[in-house]
Short mmCIF file of C-alpha atoms in Angstrom, two decimals:
data_model
loop_
_atom_site.label_atom_id
_atom_site.label_comp_id
_atom_site.label_asym_id
_atom_site.label_seq_id
_atom_site.Cartn_x
_atom_site.Cartn_y
_atom_site.Cartn_z
CA MET A 25 73.28 72.37 107.13
CA SER A 26 70.01 71.48 105.46
CA VAL A 27 67.04 69.44 106.64
CA SER A 28 68.47 66.50 104.67
CA ASP A 29 71.37 66.34 107.19
CA LEU A 30 68.82 65.13 109.78
CA PHE A 31 68.75 61.84 107.85
CA LYS A 32 72.48 61.11 108.13
CA PRO A 33 73.45 58.25 110.49
CA LEU A 34 75.04 59.01 113.88
CA THR A 35 77.58 56.74 115.55
CA PHE A 36 78.04 56.39 119.31
CA LEU A 37 80.95 55.33 121.52
CA HIS A 38 79.08 52.10 122.27
CA GLY A 39 76.55 49.98 120.42
CA SER A 40 74.91 50.57 117.06
CA PRO A 41 74.53 53.89 115.21
CA MET A 42 71.27 55.81 114.96
CA ARG A 43 69.99 55.66 111.39
CA ASN A 44 69.14 59.39 111.54
CA ARG A 45 69.22 62.34 113.95
CA PHE A 46 65.69 62.01 115.37
CA MET A 47 65.32 60.71 118.93
CA MET A 48 61.91 60.28 120.51
CA ALA A 49 62.02 62.01 123.89
CA PRO A 50 60.90 60.12 127.02
CA LEU A 51 57.21 60.98 127.36
CA THR A 52 55.32 60.08 130.52
CA SER A 53 51.96 58.92 129.21
CA GLN A 54 50.53 57.44 132.44
CA GLN A 55 48.98 54.52 130.60
CA SER A 56 50.79 51.60 132.26
CA ASP A 57 49.07 49.24 134.68
CA PHE A 58 49.02 50.28 138.35
CA ASP A 59 51.88 47.91 139.23
CA GLY A 60 54.15 49.46 136.57
CA THR A 61 53.62 46.69 134.03
CA ALA A 62 53.50 47.84 130.40
CA SER A 63 49.87 47.87 129.29
CA LYS A 64 48.36 47.15 125.88
CA TYR A 65 48.21 50.94 125.46
CA ASP A 66 51.96 51.23 126.08
CA GLN A 67 52.58 48.49 123.53
CA PHE A 68 50.37 50.11 120.89
CA TRP A 69 52.11 53.48 121.41
CA MET A 70 55.54 51.88 121.03
CA GLU A 71 54.43 49.96 117.93
CA GLN A 72 53.26 53.23 116.35
CA LEU A 73 56.51 55.02 117.19
CA ALA A 74 58.56 52.07 115.93
CA GLN A 75 57.07 52.63 112.47
CA GLY A 76 57.58 56.42 112.71
CA GLY A 77 61.08 56.66 111.28
CA TYR A 78 63.04 57.60 114.45
CA GLY A 79 66.71 56.81 115.00
CA LEU A 80 66.22 56.05 118.71
CA ILE A 81 63.12 55.77 120.91
CA GLN A 82 63.19 56.30 124.68
CA THR A 83 60.48 54.88 126.92
CA SER A 84 58.71 57.04 129.47
CA ALA A 85 60.32 57.52 132.89
CA SER A 86 60.49 54.05 134.46
CA THR A 87 60.73 53.52 138.21
CA VAL A 88 63.94 51.88 139.48
CA GLU A 89 62.28 51.15 142.85
CA ALA A 90 58.63 50.71 143.83
CA GLY A 91 58.95 53.67 146.21
CA ALA A 92 60.41 55.89 143.47
CA ILE A 93 57.04 56.58 141.86
CA ALA A 94 55.99 60.10 140.83
CA PHE A 95 52.96 59.51 138.59
CA GLU A 96 49.89 57.33 138.62
CA ARG A 97 50.24 54.48 136.10
CA GLN A 98 53.98 55.05 135.74
CA LEU A 99 56.00 52.46 133.83
CA GLY A 100 58.22 50.30 136.06
CA ILE A 101 61.52 48.49 135.68
CA HIS A 102 62.14 47.70 139.34
CA SER A 103 60.95 44.08 139.24
CA ASP A 104 61.42 41.03 137.04
CA LYS A 105 57.62 40.95 136.64
CA HIS A 106 58.07 43.97 134.34
CA LEU A 107 60.36 42.03 131.98
CA PRO A 108 57.75 40.44 129.66
CA GLY A 109 56.13 43.80 128.84
CA LEU A 110 59.49 45.54 128.46
CA THR A 111 60.74 42.74 126.20
CA GLN A 112 57.67 43.14 123.99
CA MET A 113 58.38 46.89 123.75
CA ALA A 114 62.05 46.41 122.89
CA THR A 115 61.18 43.84 120.23
CA ALA A 116 58.63 46.14 118.57
CA ILE A 117 61.15 48.99 118.45
CA ARG A 118 63.90 46.76 117.03
CA ASP A 119 61.52 45.34 114.41
CA GLY A 120 60.94 48.92 113.26
CA GLY A 121 64.67 49.36 112.61
CA THR A 122 65.12 51.75 115.52
CA LEU A 123 67.42 51.84 118.58
CA SER A 124 65.79 51.75 122.02
CA ALA A 125 66.47 53.01 125.53
CA VAL A 126 64.62 52.83 128.85
CA GLN A 127 64.61 56.06 130.81
CA LEU A 128 65.59 55.18 134.40
CA HIS A 129 63.84 57.32 137.00
CA HIS A 130 63.66 57.85 140.74
CA ALA A 131 61.47 60.68 142.05
CA GLY A 132 63.60 61.39 145.14
CA HIS A 133 61.93 63.98 147.38
CA ARG A 134 59.12 64.24 144.81
CA ALA A 135 57.94 60.61 145.26
CA VAL A 136 54.17 60.54 145.87
CA PRO A 137 53.10 58.73 149.09
CA SER A 138 49.47 58.29 147.95
CA LEU A 139 50.79 56.14 145.07
CA GLY A 140 53.07 54.10 147.34
CA GLY A 141 56.00 56.45 146.87
CA ILE A 142 58.58 56.89 149.61
CA PRO A 143 60.07 60.41 149.50
CA ALA A 144 63.87 60.21 149.52
CA PRO A 145 65.23 63.74 150.07
CA ALA A 146 68.93 64.57 149.94
CA SER A 147 68.40 67.06 152.79
CA SER A 148 66.34 67.04 156.00
CA LYS A 149 65.24 70.61 155.21
CA THR A 150 63.45 69.83 151.92
CA LEU A 151 60.29 68.17 153.28
CA LYS A 152 58.64 68.76 156.63
CA ASN A 153 59.24 65.93 159.13
CA ILE A 154 61.14 63.75 156.61
CA LYS A 155 64.82 63.15 157.27
CA ALA A 156 67.47 63.01 154.59
CA ILE A 157 68.23 59.52 153.30
CA SER A 158 71.34 57.91 154.78
CA THR A 159 74.58 57.21 152.89
CA GLU A 160 73.56 53.53 152.80
CA GLU A 161 70.19 54.44 151.27
CA VAL A 162 71.90 56.53 148.57
CA GLU A 163 74.06 53.50 147.75
CA ARG A 164 71.00 51.23 147.65
CA ILE A 165 69.24 53.57 145.21
CA ARG A 166 72.42 53.78 143.11
CA ASP A 167 72.44 49.98 142.94
CA SER A 168 68.73 49.99 141.99
CA PHE A 169 69.55 52.16 138.97
CA ILE A 170 72.24 49.66 137.98
CA GLU A 171 69.93 46.64 138.47
CA ALA A 172 67.26 48.37 136.38
CA ALA A 173 69.80 48.91 133.57
CA LYS A 174 70.65 45.20 133.68
CA ARG A 175 66.93 44.46 133.38
CA ALA A 176 66.66 46.79 130.36
CA GLN A 177 69.56 44.95 128.73
CA LEU A 178 67.93 41.59 129.49
CA ALA A 179 64.69 42.83 127.87
CA GLY A 180 66.60 43.62 124.68
CA PHE A 181 66.98 47.40 124.86
CA ASP A 182 70.04 48.97 123.24
CA GLY A 183 70.64 51.17 126.25
CA VAL A 184 69.26 53.34 129.02
CA SER A 185 68.90 57.05 129.61
CA VAL A 186 69.55 58.14 133.19
CA HIS A 187 67.02 60.78 134.28
CA GLY A 188 68.98 63.61 135.87
CA ALA A 189 66.48 66.41 135.23
CA PHE A 190 63.53 68.28 136.81
CA GLY A 191 64.47 67.94 140.48
CA TRP A 192 64.21 64.14 140.50
CA ILE A 193 66.76 62.41 142.71
CA LEU A 194 69.97 62.81 140.69
CA SER A 195 69.14 66.42 139.83
CA GLU A 196 68.26 67.02 143.48
CA PHE A 197 71.66 65.79 144.65
CA LEU A 198 73.38 68.15 142.16
CA SER A 199 71.54 71.15 143.59
CA PRO A 200 73.26 73.13 146.38
CA ASN A 201 69.76 74.30 147.43
CA LEU A 202 68.43 70.77 147.92
CA ASN A 203 71.62 69.02 149.05
CA ASP A 204 73.27 70.17 152.29
CA ARG A 205 74.76 66.78 153.10
CA THR A 206 78.08 66.34 154.90
CA ASP A 207 78.79 62.78 153.70
CA LYS A 208 80.56 61.85 150.46
CA TYR A 209 77.45 62.81 148.43
CA GLY A 210 77.30 66.45 149.57
CA GLY A 211 79.41 69.58 149.79
CA SER A 212 81.59 70.41 146.80
CA VAL A 213 80.23 70.17 143.27
CA GLU A 214 82.32 67.01 142.76
CA LYS A 215 80.70 65.38 145.78
CA ARG A 216 77.19 66.42 144.73
CA ALA A 217 77.85 64.91 141.30
CA ARG A 218 79.20 61.67 142.80
CA PHE A 219 75.77 59.97 142.92
CA THR A 220 75.21 60.54 139.18
CA ILE A 221 78.76 59.49 138.24
CA GLU A 222 78.53 56.30 140.33
CA VAL A 223 75.22 55.39 138.67
CA ILE A 224 76.69 55.90 135.17
CA GLU A 225 79.97 54.11 135.90
CA GLY A 226 78.10 51.27 137.64
CA ILE A 227 75.85 50.75 134.62
CA ARG A 228 78.84 50.68 132.27
CA LYS A 229 80.58 48.08 134.43
CA ALA A 230 77.45 45.92 134.78
CA CYS A 231 76.23 46.13 131.17
CA GLY A 232 79.46 46.13 129.18
CA ASN A 233 80.72 47.92 126.11
CA ASP A 234 77.85 47.27 123.67
CA PHE A 235 75.29 49.03 125.85
CA GLN A 236 74.47 52.72 125.37
CA ILE A 237 74.14 55.19 128.24
CA GLY A 238 72.41 58.53 127.86
CA TRP A 239 71.91 61.20 130.51
CA ARG A 240 69.01 63.65 130.60
CA LEU A 241 69.80 66.97 132.23
CA SER A 242 67.84 70.14 132.92
CA ILE A 243 69.47 73.40 133.91
CA GLU A 244 66.67 75.49 135.33
CA ARG A 245 64.87 75.51 138.69
CA TYR A 246 65.59 73.48 141.83
CA GLY A 247 68.62 75.66 142.59
CA LEU A 248 70.79 74.20 139.84
CA ARG A 249 73.74 76.38 138.84
CA LEU A 250 74.64 76.67 135.18
CA GLU A 251 78.36 77.23 135.79
CA GLU A 252 78.55 74.13 138.02
CA LEU A 253 76.65 71.93 135.60
CA ARG A 254 78.94 73.06 132.79
CA GLU A 255 81.93 72.01 134.89
CA ILE A 256 80.43 68.55 135.57
CA ILE A 257 79.49 68.02 131.93
CA ALA A 258 82.95 69.08 130.75
CA GLU A 259 84.41 66.31 132.90
CA ILE A 260 81.86 63.72 131.74
CA PHE A 261 82.58 64.64 128.10
CA ASP A 262 86.33 64.47 128.70
CA LYS A 263 86.12 61.03 130.35
CA GLN A 264 83.56 59.89 127.74
CA LEU A 265 81.39 58.37 130.48
CA ILE A 266 78.17 58.57 128.43
CA ASP A 267 77.18 58.05 124.82
CA TYR A 268 74.86 61.03 124.62
CA LEU A 269 73.67 63.99 126.65
CA ASP A 270 70.02 65.00 126.29
CA LEU A 271 69.44 68.64 127.31
CA ALA A 272 65.84 68.97 128.47
CA LEU A 273 65.12 72.62 127.67
CA TRP A 274 61.61 74.09 127.83
CA ASP A 275 62.54 75.89 124.64
CA SER A 276 65.57 74.88 122.59
CA ALA A 277 66.14 78.57 121.73
CA GLN A 278 65.96 79.91 125.29
CA LEU A 279 68.52 82.42 126.51
CA VAL A 280 70.48 82.53 129.77
CA ARG A 281 68.94 85.26 131.88
CA GLU A 282 71.70 85.92 134.42
CA GLY A 283 75.29 85.17 135.39
CA SER A 284 78.43 84.93 133.30
CA PHE A 285 76.62 83.45 130.27
CA GLN A 286 73.77 86.00 130.22
CA GLY A 287 72.39 86.59 126.74
CA LYS A 288 73.77 83.37 125.23
CA THR A 289 71.52 80.46 124.35
CA MET A 290 71.41 77.69 126.97
CA LEU A 291 72.33 75.25 124.25
CA SER A 292 75.47 77.16 123.21
CA VAL A 293 76.85 77.06 126.77
CA PHE A 294 77.12 73.26 126.44
CA ALA A 295 77.57 72.93 122.68
CA GLU A 296 80.82 74.96 122.92
CA LEU A 297 82.44 72.41 125.25
CA PRO A 298 84.87 69.92 123.69
CA ARG A 299 82.96 66.65 123.80
CA LYS A 300 85.24 64.13 122.11
CA ASP A 301 82.89 61.39 120.83
CA VAL A 302 79.96 62.06 123.19
CA ARG A 303 76.84 63.14 121.29
CA LEU A 304 74.70 66.12 122.26
CA GLY A 305 70.99 66.64 121.68
CA ALA A 306 68.31 69.05 122.85
CA ALA A 307 64.56 69.00 123.40
CA GLY A 308 62.20 71.95 123.59
CA LYS A 309 59.51 73.16 121.19
CA ILE A 310 60.98 71.45 118.12
CA MET A 311 57.77 71.53 116.09
CA SER A 312 59.01 71.96 112.52
CA ALA A 313 61.49 70.51 110.04
CA GLN A 314 63.21 73.90 109.90
CA ARG A 315 63.78 74.13 113.66
CA ALA A 316 65.13 70.58 113.77
CA GLY A 317 67.59 71.43 111.00
CA GLU A 318 68.65 74.67 112.71
CA LEU A 319 69.61 72.78 115.85
CA LEU A 320 72.28 70.85 113.94
CA ASP A 321 73.74 74.24 112.94
CA GLU A 322 73.63 75.30 116.59
CA GLY A 323 75.82 72.39 117.67
CA CYS A 324 73.43 69.48 118.25
CA ASP A 325 74.24 66.01 116.92
CA PHE A 326 70.58 64.96 117.20
CA VAL A 327 67.19 66.41 118.18
CA LEU A 328 64.64 65.14 120.68
CA ILE A 329 61.04 65.20 119.52
CA ALA A 330 58.25 65.36 122.10
CA ARG A 331 55.01 67.29 121.45
CA ALA A 332 55.48 67.11 117.68
CA GLY A 333 55.67 63.31 117.98
CA ILE A 334 52.45 63.14 120.00
CA LEU A 335 50.68 65.18 117.31
CA LYS A 336 52.10 63.02 114.51
CA ARG A 337 53.62 59.70 115.57
CA ASP A 338 55.76 59.68 112.41
CA PHE A 339 57.29 63.17 112.66
CA PRO A 340 60.58 62.06 110.98
CA LEU A 341 58.68 60.61 108.02
CA GLN A 342 56.65 63.82 107.73
CA VAL A 343 59.91 65.82 107.59
CA LYS A 344 61.41 63.44 105.05
CA ALA A 345 58.39 63.84 102.78
CA ASN A 346 58.24 67.62 103.24
CA PRO A 347 61.34 69.67 104.25
CA LEU A 348 58.95 72.56 105.07
CA TYR A 349 56.79 70.42 107.40
CA ASP A 350 55.33 72.18 110.45
CA SER A 351 53.26 70.57 113.22
CA PRO A 352 49.51 71.15 113.54
CA GLN A 353 48.71 74.26 115.59
CA LEU A 354 48.04 73.74 119.30
CA PRO A 355 45.67 73.23 120.96
CA VAL A 356 44.16 70.27 119.11
CA THR A 357 40.91 68.43 119.81
CA ALA A 358 40.83 65.17 121.73
CA ASP A 359 39.30 63.59 118.61
CA PHE A 360 42.37 64.59 116.59
CA LEU A 361 44.54 62.70 119.10
CA ARG A 362 42.16 59.72 119.16
CA GLU A 363 42.26 59.49 115.37
CA GLY A 364 46.05 59.48 115.60
CA GLY A 365 45.89 56.47 117.94
CA LEU A 366 46.38 58.04 121.39
CA SER A 367 44.68 56.13 124.22
CA GLU A 368 42.15 57.82 126.52
CA ARG A 369 44.71 57.50 129.34
CA PHE A 370 47.33 59.33 127.29
CA ILE A 371 44.83 62.02 126.21
CA GLU A 372 43.95 62.58 129.87
CA THR A 373 47.65 63.10 130.65
CA MET A 374 47.90 65.60 127.79
CA ARG A 375 44.97 67.59 129.22
CA GLY A 376 47.36 68.42 132.06
CA TRP A 377 49.77 70.12 129.65
CA GLN A 378 48.97 73.77 129.08
CA THR A 379 47.34 74.55 125.74
CA PHE A 380 47.67 71.06 124.24
CA VAL A 381 44.10 69.72 124.22
CA LYS A 382 41.22 72.07 123.42
CA PRO A 383 39.10 72.52 126.57
CA GLY A 384 35.77 70.76 126.32
CA SER A 385 36.86 68.56 123.39
#
């Protein structure tokens, strides 16, 4: 395939097609108001992205409960007071000709008490002196995901992406290291996956057939097992429970280091699975037009742009204008980001990423 294939439309099982193969990854910018309301900085960022030529834009991780918070100034979708700001975001994205999704997030055991977070571990062994959440609490959180999806639909978003990566609550429940439960949400791989499946199926039932559901998954750390995840994903593909799977890889080219798939690329382990009409995308160091194009050859239906989109809000338009486009070299100065329209709050967040912002700039 060539770079021009990135500009072909992509249909989904539900809802409208993406106009091209570029999806803006969910980027936590920590620029919302303290109560989770979308700030003027959030709105300006979304307005910029909406004019950037993407096929679909995901919001940053948005809390499905007040106690689910992991970051200061995290976007929220757990209250109707968030609706006006979310509606403004969805409208800006739609006006730019782009599909939209809210990323639904619960921090689980990683919720931060100093921000009002209430840690919700799957196991009593994960955090000192904090007991595992009860079956009823799991069901309440499941229902909070579903209510948040209904709120996203009410605000005018085309869909949601369920955050199942990085040891947050759904990822935590999938992990045999972090989930030693004996109720219906622990034990076998099927039982550990039950929480995720119930969230996805509940959203589909509540939001109907025109609403898109994505699922973000990471494979590494937190005791997750590649073979198990492959088994779960094979079933989700077969039952066509989601519209798209977003593989959150640190590097889209990374290799499996151990086990039965050693030496293969992480991506190939999932790209080889029959997926019917579910779409597959990957994130991870996609900084150039060439790498984006290569990922279609490697089995992706779309690519997720993160750092490259922070450096140039209109990465897809840059690629369209120049099939040899490559992102500016990192690190960049804070002034470079300011000139591109990044808020001081967002720049401060990016200082926390290794080698992104030049020290002292």
